[in-house]
Coordinates of C-alpha atoms and ligand atoms in Angstrom, one line a residue:
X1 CA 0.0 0.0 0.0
X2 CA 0.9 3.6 -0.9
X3 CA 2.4 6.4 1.6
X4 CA -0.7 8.4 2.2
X5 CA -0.4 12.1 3.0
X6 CA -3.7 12.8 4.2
X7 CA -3.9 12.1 8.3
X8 CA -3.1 14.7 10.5
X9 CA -0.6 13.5 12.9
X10 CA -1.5 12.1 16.6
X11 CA 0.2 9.6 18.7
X12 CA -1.9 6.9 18.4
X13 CA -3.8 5.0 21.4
X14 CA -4.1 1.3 21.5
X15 CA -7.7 1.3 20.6
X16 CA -6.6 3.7 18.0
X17 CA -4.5 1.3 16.8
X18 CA -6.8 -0.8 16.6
X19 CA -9.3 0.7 14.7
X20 CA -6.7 1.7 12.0
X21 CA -5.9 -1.8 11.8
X22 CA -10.0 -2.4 10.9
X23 CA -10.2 0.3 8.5
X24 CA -6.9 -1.2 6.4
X25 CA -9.0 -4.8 6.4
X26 CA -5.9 -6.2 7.8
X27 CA -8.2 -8.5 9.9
X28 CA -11.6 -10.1 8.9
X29 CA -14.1 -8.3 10.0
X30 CA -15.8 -8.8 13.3
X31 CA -12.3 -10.1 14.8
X32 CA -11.7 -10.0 18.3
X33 CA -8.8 -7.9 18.4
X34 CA -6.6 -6.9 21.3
X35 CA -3.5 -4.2 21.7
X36 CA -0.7 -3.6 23.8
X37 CA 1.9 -0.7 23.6
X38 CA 5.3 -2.9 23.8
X39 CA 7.4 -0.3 22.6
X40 CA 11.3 -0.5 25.0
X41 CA 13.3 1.4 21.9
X42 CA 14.6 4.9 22.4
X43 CA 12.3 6.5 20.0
X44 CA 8.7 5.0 19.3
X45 CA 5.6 3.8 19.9
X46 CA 5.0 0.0 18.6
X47 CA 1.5 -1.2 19.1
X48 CA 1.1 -5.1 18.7
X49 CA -2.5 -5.7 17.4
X50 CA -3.3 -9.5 17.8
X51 CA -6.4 -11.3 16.6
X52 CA -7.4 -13.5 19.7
X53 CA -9.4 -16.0 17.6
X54 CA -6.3 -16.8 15.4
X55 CA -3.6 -15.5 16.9
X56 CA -2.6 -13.6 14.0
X57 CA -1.0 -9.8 14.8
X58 CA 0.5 -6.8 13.0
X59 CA 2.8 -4.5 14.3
X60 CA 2.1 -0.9 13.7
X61 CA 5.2 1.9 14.9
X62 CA 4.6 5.0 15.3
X63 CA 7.8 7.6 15.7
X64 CA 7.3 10.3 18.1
X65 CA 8.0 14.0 17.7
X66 CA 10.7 14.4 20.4
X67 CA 13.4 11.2 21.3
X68 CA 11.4 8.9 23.8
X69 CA 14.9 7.8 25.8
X70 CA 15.1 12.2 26.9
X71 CA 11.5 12.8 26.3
X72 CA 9.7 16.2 25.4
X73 CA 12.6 18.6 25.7
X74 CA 15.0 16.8 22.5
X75 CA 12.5 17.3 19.8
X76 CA 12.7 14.9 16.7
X77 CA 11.7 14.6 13.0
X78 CA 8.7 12.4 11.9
X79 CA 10.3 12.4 8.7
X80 CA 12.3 9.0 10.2
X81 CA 9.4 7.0 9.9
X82 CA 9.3 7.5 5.8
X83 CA 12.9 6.6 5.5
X84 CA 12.2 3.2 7.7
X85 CA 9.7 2.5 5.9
X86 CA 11.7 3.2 2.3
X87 CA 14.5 1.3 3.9
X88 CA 12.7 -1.3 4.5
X89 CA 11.1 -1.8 1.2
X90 CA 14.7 -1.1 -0.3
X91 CA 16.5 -3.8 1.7
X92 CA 13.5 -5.8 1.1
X93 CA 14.6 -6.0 -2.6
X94 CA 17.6 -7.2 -1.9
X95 CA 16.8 -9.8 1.1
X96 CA 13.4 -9.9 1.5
X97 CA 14.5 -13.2 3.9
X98 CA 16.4 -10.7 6.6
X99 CA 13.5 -7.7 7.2
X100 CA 9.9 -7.7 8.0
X101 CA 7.2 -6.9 5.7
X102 CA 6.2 -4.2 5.8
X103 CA 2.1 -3.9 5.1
X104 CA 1.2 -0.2 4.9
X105 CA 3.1 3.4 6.0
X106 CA 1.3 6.6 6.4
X107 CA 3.9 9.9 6.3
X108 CA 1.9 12.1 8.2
X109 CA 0.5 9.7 11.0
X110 CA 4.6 8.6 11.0
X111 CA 3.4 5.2 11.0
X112 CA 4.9 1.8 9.7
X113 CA 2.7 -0.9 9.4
X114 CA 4.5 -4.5 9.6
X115 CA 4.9 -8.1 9.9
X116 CA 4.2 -9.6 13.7
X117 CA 7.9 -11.2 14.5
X118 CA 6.5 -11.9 18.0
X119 CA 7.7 -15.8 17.2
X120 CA 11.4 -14.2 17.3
X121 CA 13.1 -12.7 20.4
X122 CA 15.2 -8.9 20.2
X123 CA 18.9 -10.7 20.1
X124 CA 19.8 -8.4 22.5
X125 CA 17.7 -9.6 24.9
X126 CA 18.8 -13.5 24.0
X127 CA 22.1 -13.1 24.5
X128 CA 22.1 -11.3 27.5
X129 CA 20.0 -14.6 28.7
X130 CA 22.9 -16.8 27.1
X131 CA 21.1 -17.8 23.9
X132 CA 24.2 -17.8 20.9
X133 CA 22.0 -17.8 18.1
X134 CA 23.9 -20.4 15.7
X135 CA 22.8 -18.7 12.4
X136 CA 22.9 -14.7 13.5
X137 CA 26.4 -13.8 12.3
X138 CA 26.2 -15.7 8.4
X139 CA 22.3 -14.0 8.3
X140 CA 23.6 -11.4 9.2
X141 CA 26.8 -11.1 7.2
X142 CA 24.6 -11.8 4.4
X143 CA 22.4 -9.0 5.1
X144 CA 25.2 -6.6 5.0
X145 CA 26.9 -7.9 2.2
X146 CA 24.1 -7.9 -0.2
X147 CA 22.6 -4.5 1.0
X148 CA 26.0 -2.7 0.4
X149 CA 26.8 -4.3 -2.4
X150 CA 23.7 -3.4 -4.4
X151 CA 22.8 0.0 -3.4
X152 CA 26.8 0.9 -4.1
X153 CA 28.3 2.1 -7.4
X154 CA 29.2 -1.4 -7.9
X155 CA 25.9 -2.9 -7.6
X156 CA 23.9 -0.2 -9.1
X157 CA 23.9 1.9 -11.9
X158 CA 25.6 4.9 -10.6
X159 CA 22.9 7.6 -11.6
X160 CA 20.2 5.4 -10.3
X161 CA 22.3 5.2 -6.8
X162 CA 22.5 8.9 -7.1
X163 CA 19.0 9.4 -7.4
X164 CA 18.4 6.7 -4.4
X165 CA 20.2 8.4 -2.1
X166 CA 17.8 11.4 -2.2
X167 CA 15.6 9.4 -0.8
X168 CA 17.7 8.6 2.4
X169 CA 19.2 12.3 2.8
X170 CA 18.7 12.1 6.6
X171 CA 20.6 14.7 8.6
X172 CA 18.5 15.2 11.9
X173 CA 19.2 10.5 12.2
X174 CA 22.9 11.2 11.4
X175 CA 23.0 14.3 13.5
X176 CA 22.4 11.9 16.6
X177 CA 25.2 9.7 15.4
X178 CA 27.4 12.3 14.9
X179 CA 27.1 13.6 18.5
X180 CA 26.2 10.6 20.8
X181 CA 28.7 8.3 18.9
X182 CA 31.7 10.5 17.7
X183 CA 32.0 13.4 19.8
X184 CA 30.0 13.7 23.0
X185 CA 31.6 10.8 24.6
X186 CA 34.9 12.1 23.7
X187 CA 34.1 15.5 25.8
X188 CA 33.1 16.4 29.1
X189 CA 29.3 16.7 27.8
X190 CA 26.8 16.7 29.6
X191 CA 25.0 14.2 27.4
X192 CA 27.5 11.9 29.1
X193 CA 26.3 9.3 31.5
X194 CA 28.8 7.1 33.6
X195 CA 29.4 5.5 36.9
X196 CA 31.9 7.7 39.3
X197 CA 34.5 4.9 39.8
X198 CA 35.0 5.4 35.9
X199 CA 36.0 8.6 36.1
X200 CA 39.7 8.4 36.0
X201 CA 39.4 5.6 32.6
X202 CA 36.6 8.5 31.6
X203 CA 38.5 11.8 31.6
X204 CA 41.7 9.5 30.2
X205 CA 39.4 9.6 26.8
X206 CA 38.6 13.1 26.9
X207 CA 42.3 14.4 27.5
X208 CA 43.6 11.7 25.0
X209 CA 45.1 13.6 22.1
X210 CA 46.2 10.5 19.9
X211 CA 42.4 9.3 20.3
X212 CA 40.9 12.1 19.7
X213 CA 42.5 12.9 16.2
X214 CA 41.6 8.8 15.3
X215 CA 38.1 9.1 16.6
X216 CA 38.0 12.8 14.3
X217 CA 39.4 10.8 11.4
X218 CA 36.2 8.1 11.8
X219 CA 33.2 11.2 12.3
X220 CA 34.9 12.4 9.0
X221 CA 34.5 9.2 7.5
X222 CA 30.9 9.2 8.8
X223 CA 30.1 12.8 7.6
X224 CA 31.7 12.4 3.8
X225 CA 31.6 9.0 2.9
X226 CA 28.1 7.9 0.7
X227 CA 29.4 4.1 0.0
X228 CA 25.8 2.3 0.2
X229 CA 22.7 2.6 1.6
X230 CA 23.1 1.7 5.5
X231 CA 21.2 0.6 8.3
X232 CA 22.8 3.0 10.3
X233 CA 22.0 1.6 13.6
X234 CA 22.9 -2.2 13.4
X235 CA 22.7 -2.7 16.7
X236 CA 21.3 -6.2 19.0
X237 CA 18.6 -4.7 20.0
X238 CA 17.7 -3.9 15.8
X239 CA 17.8 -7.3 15.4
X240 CA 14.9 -9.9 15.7
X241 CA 16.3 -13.6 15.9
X242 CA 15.7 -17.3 16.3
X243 CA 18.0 -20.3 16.0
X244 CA 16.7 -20.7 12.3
X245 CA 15.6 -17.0 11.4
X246 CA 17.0 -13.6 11.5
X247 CA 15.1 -10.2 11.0
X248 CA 16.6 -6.7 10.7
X249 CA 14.5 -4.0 11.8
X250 CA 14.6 0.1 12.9
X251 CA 16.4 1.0 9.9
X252 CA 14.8 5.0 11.3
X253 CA 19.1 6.6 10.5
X254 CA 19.4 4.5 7.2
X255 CA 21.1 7.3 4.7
X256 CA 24.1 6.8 2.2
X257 CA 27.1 5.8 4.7
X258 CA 30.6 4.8 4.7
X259 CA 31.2 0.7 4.0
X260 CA 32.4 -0.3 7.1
X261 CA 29.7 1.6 10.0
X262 CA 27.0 -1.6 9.9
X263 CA 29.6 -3.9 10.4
X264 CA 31.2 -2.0 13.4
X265 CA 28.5 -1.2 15.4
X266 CA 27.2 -4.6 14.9
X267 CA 30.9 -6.1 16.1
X268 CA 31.1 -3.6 19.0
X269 CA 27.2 -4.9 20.5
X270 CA 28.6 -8.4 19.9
X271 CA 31.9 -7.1 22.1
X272 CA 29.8 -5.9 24.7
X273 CA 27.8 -8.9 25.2
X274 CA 31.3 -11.1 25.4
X275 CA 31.9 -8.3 28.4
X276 CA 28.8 -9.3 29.7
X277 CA 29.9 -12.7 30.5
X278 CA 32.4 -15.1 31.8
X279 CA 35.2 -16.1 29.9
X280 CA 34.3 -19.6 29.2
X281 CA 30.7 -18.1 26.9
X282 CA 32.4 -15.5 25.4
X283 CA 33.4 -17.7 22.5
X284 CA 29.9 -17.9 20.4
X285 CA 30.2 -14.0 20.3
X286 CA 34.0 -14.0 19.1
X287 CA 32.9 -16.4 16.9
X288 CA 30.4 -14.3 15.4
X289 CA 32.8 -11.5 14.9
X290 CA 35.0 -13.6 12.5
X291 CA 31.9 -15.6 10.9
X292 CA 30.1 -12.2 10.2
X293 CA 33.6 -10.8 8.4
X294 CA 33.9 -14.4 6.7
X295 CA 30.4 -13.7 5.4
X296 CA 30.7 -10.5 4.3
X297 CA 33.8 -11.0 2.5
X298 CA 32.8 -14.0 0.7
X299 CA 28.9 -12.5 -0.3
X300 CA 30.6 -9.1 -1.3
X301 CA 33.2 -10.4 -3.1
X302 CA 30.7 -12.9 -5.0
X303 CA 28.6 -10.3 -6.0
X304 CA 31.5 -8.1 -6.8
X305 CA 32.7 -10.9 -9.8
X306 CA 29.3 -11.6 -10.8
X307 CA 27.2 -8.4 -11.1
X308 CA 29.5 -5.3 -11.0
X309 CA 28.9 -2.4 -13.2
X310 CA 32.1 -0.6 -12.9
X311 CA 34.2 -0.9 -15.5
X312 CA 37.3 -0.8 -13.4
X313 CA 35.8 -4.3 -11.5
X314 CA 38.1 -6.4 -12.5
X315 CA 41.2 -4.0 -12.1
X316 CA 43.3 -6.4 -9.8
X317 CA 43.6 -5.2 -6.1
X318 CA 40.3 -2.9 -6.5
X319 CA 38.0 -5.3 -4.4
X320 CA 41.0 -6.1 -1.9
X321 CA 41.3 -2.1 -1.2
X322 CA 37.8 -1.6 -0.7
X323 CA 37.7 -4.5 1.5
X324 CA 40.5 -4.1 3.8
X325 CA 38.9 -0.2 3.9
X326 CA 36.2 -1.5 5.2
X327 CA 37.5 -3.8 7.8
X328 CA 40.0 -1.0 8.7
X329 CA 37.2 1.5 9.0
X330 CA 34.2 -1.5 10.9
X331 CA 36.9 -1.7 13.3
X332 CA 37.1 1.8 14.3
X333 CA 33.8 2.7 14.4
X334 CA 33.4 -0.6 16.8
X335 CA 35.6 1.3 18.9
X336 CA 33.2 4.4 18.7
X337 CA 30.6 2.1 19.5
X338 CA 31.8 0.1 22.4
X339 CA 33.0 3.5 24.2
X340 CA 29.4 5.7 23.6
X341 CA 27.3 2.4 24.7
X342 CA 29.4 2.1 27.9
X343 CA 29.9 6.1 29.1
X344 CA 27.5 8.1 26.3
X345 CA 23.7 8.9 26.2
X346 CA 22.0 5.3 25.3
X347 CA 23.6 2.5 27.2
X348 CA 23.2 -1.1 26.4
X349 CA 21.5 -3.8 29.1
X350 CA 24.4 -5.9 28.3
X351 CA 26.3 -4.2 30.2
X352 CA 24.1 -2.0 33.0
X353 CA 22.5 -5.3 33.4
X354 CA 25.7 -6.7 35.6
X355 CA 23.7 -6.8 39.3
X356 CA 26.9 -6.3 40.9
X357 CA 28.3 -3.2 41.2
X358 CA 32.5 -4.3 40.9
X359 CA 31.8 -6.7 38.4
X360 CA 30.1 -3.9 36.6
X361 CA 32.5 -1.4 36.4
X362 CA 35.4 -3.9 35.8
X363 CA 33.4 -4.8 32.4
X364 CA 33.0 -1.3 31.9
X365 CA 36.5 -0.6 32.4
X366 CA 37.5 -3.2 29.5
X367 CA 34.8 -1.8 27.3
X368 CA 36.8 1.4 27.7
X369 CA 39.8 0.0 26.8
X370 CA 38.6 -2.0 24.2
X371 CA 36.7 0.7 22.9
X372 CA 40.4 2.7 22.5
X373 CA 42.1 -0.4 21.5
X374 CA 40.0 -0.7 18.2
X375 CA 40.2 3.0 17.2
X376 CA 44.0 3.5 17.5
X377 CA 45.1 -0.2 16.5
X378 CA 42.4 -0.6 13.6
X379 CA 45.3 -0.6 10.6
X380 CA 47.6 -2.5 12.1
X381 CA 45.0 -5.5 12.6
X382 CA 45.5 -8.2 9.4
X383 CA 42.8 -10.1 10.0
X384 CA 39.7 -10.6 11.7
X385 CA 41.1 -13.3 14.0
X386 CA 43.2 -10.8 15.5
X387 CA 39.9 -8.8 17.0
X388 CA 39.8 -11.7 19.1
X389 CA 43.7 -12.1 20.1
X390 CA 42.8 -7.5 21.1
X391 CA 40.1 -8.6 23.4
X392 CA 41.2 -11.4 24.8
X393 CA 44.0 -8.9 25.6
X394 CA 42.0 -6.3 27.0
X395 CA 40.7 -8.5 29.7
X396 CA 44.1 -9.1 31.3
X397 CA 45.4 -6.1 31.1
Ligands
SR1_401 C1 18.4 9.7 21.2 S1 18.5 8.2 20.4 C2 19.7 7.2 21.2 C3 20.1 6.0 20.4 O1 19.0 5.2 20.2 C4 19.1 4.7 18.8 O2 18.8 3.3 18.8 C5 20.4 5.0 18.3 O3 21.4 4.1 18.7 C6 20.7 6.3 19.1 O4 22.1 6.7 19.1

């Protein structure tokens, strides 16, 4: 169904929700429908509309004019919910397997109207209970591989690309990254949110010259750099997942990024959950790292022989530059990553989950360093195995 432009925009209620579930015939009529508000993101309303005779449901999201996580006072664009919705319809073109459907989207209401993935759990929320989710990193390596690859000037003829990044021209999405990733943390802002026994590791960052210029080089990246359309907030907690099925969702700060950013800030939340636990179940998630990069590499690389439109394709070393760019660049803005989620605005449960205070800030502690350790050792890693050999590192020094 088409964007319509009519609605004037309200939150919705959950008997409103319903009712606009009626009026799209989304359920026969007559149905005995129920609602709840199960919305835990930083930013939206998601109403889950279930039919009780069938069990069938929709989910309907609804962005909010101001950020949900600060509330009234940091005032936010609707517009986000018509770039998730194109996003998802663009990824969907590419791997329709890896994103919800997505049923209906109504610019003015901000709405998105999906597919129910109540069957799947938030993989944040499985891996903090221990699930490793076999499958996540090579869905989710494909995911990446294919939605770079084809939305890039290697995938896509490059006016078309041109024209397709209008769509995604995002600034007020990338104007959050740019603060809460690449420079509040990095500051004494007051955006900043940390325990006091990190203060010392804390104000280490923000008086850290040789970081600072590294972490500068990465924004840069983030500001200039229109490889491929990008998630732009790959995080566990985008993710929907099973032991057989993987979903992306939230694609609300997809715009025309650099390569590598997915693929970091997807490495960095799987670094945080290895934090997160002992040492002997931190291998599924150091695993994942290296599978997702094995993924990648090999999906990317396929397409690259098979459907490239740029003449210089076949120029040899032209795929191995952009690659090791990429993983050069993913591991860098890991860094970012692992560093905003652990002293920034938006935490991650992963880590403020930890019921004991010591044990806690010690993770904490080695996310800061770990955080550090990516950004300033990020060309000098060869491979993806060596991720592993930095954190293993981290945690005894
Ligand atoms: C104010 S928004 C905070 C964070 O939530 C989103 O999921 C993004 O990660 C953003 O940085």
């Amino acid at each position: 169904m088409a964007i319509s432009k009519q609605s004037v925009y309200e939150p919705l209620t959950e008997n409103g929700a319903i009712s606009l579930t009626v009026r799209l015939g989304l359920f026969p009529e007559g149905a005995p429908l129920t609602c709840r508000e199960i919305g835990d993101g930083n930013l939206n309303l998601v109403f889950h509309v279930v039919d009780q005779q069938t069990g069938k449901g929709v989910i309907i999201k609804q962005a909010l004019p101001y950020a949900k996580v600060v509330g009234e006072s940091w005032p936010l664009t609707l517009k986000r919910a018509v770039i998730e919705s194109n996003a998802l319809r663009t990824f969907a073109s590419y791997v329709p397997e890896y994103v919800p459907n997505v049923y209906y989207s109504d610019e003015s209401l901000a709405i998105t109207v999906m597919e129910d993935l109540s069957h799947l759990q938030i993989a944040r929320k499985g891996l903090i209970e221990g699930k490793t989710y076999p499958l996540l990193s090579k869905h989710i390596g494909e995911f990446i591989a294919k939605t770079l690859f084809y939305t890039s000037d290697f995938g896509m003829n490059q006016q078309q690309k041109k024209q397709l990044s209008q769509q995604f021209v995002n600034p007020e999405l990338c104007k959050i990254t740019e603060d809460l990733v690449f420079t509040d943390p990095f500051f004494d802002y007051e955006t900043n949110n940390f325990e006091q026994e990190l203060r010392n590791d804390v104000e280490a960052l923000w008086n850290d010259d040789t970081l600072h210029l590294e972490v500068a080089k990465l924004k840069r990246k983030f500001l200039t750099e229109g490889d491929a359309l990008i998630h732009g907030d790959l995080h566990t907690g985008s993710i929907f997942a099973s032991d057989t099925e993987t979903k992306v969702i939230d694609p609300e700060f997809a715009f025309y990024g650099p390569f590598g950013f997915d693929i970091g800030q997807f490495f960095a939340n799987l670094l945080l959950n290895a934090l997160s636990r002992p040492e002997p179940q931190q291998e599924p998630l150091l695993a994942h790292v290296e599978q997702t990069w094995g993924v990648f590499t090999n999906v990317f690389s396929d397409l690259w022989d098979r459907h490239n439109v740029e003449p210089y394709a076949k120029t040899p070393g032209l795929l191995q530059d952009v690659l090791r760019q990429t993983f050069v660049d993913a591991i860098g803005f890991a860094g970012c990553e692992v560093i905003r989620r652990t002293i920034g605005l938006a935490h991650v449960a992963d880590l403020d989950g930890i019921e004991d205070k010591n044990k806690r800030i010690y993770a904490k502690r080695r996310a800061l360093h770990l955080g550090k350790n990516l950004i300033l050792q990020r060309r000098v890693l060869n491979d993806v195995q060596e991720i592993r050999a930095l954190f293993l590192q981290t945690f005894t020094t």
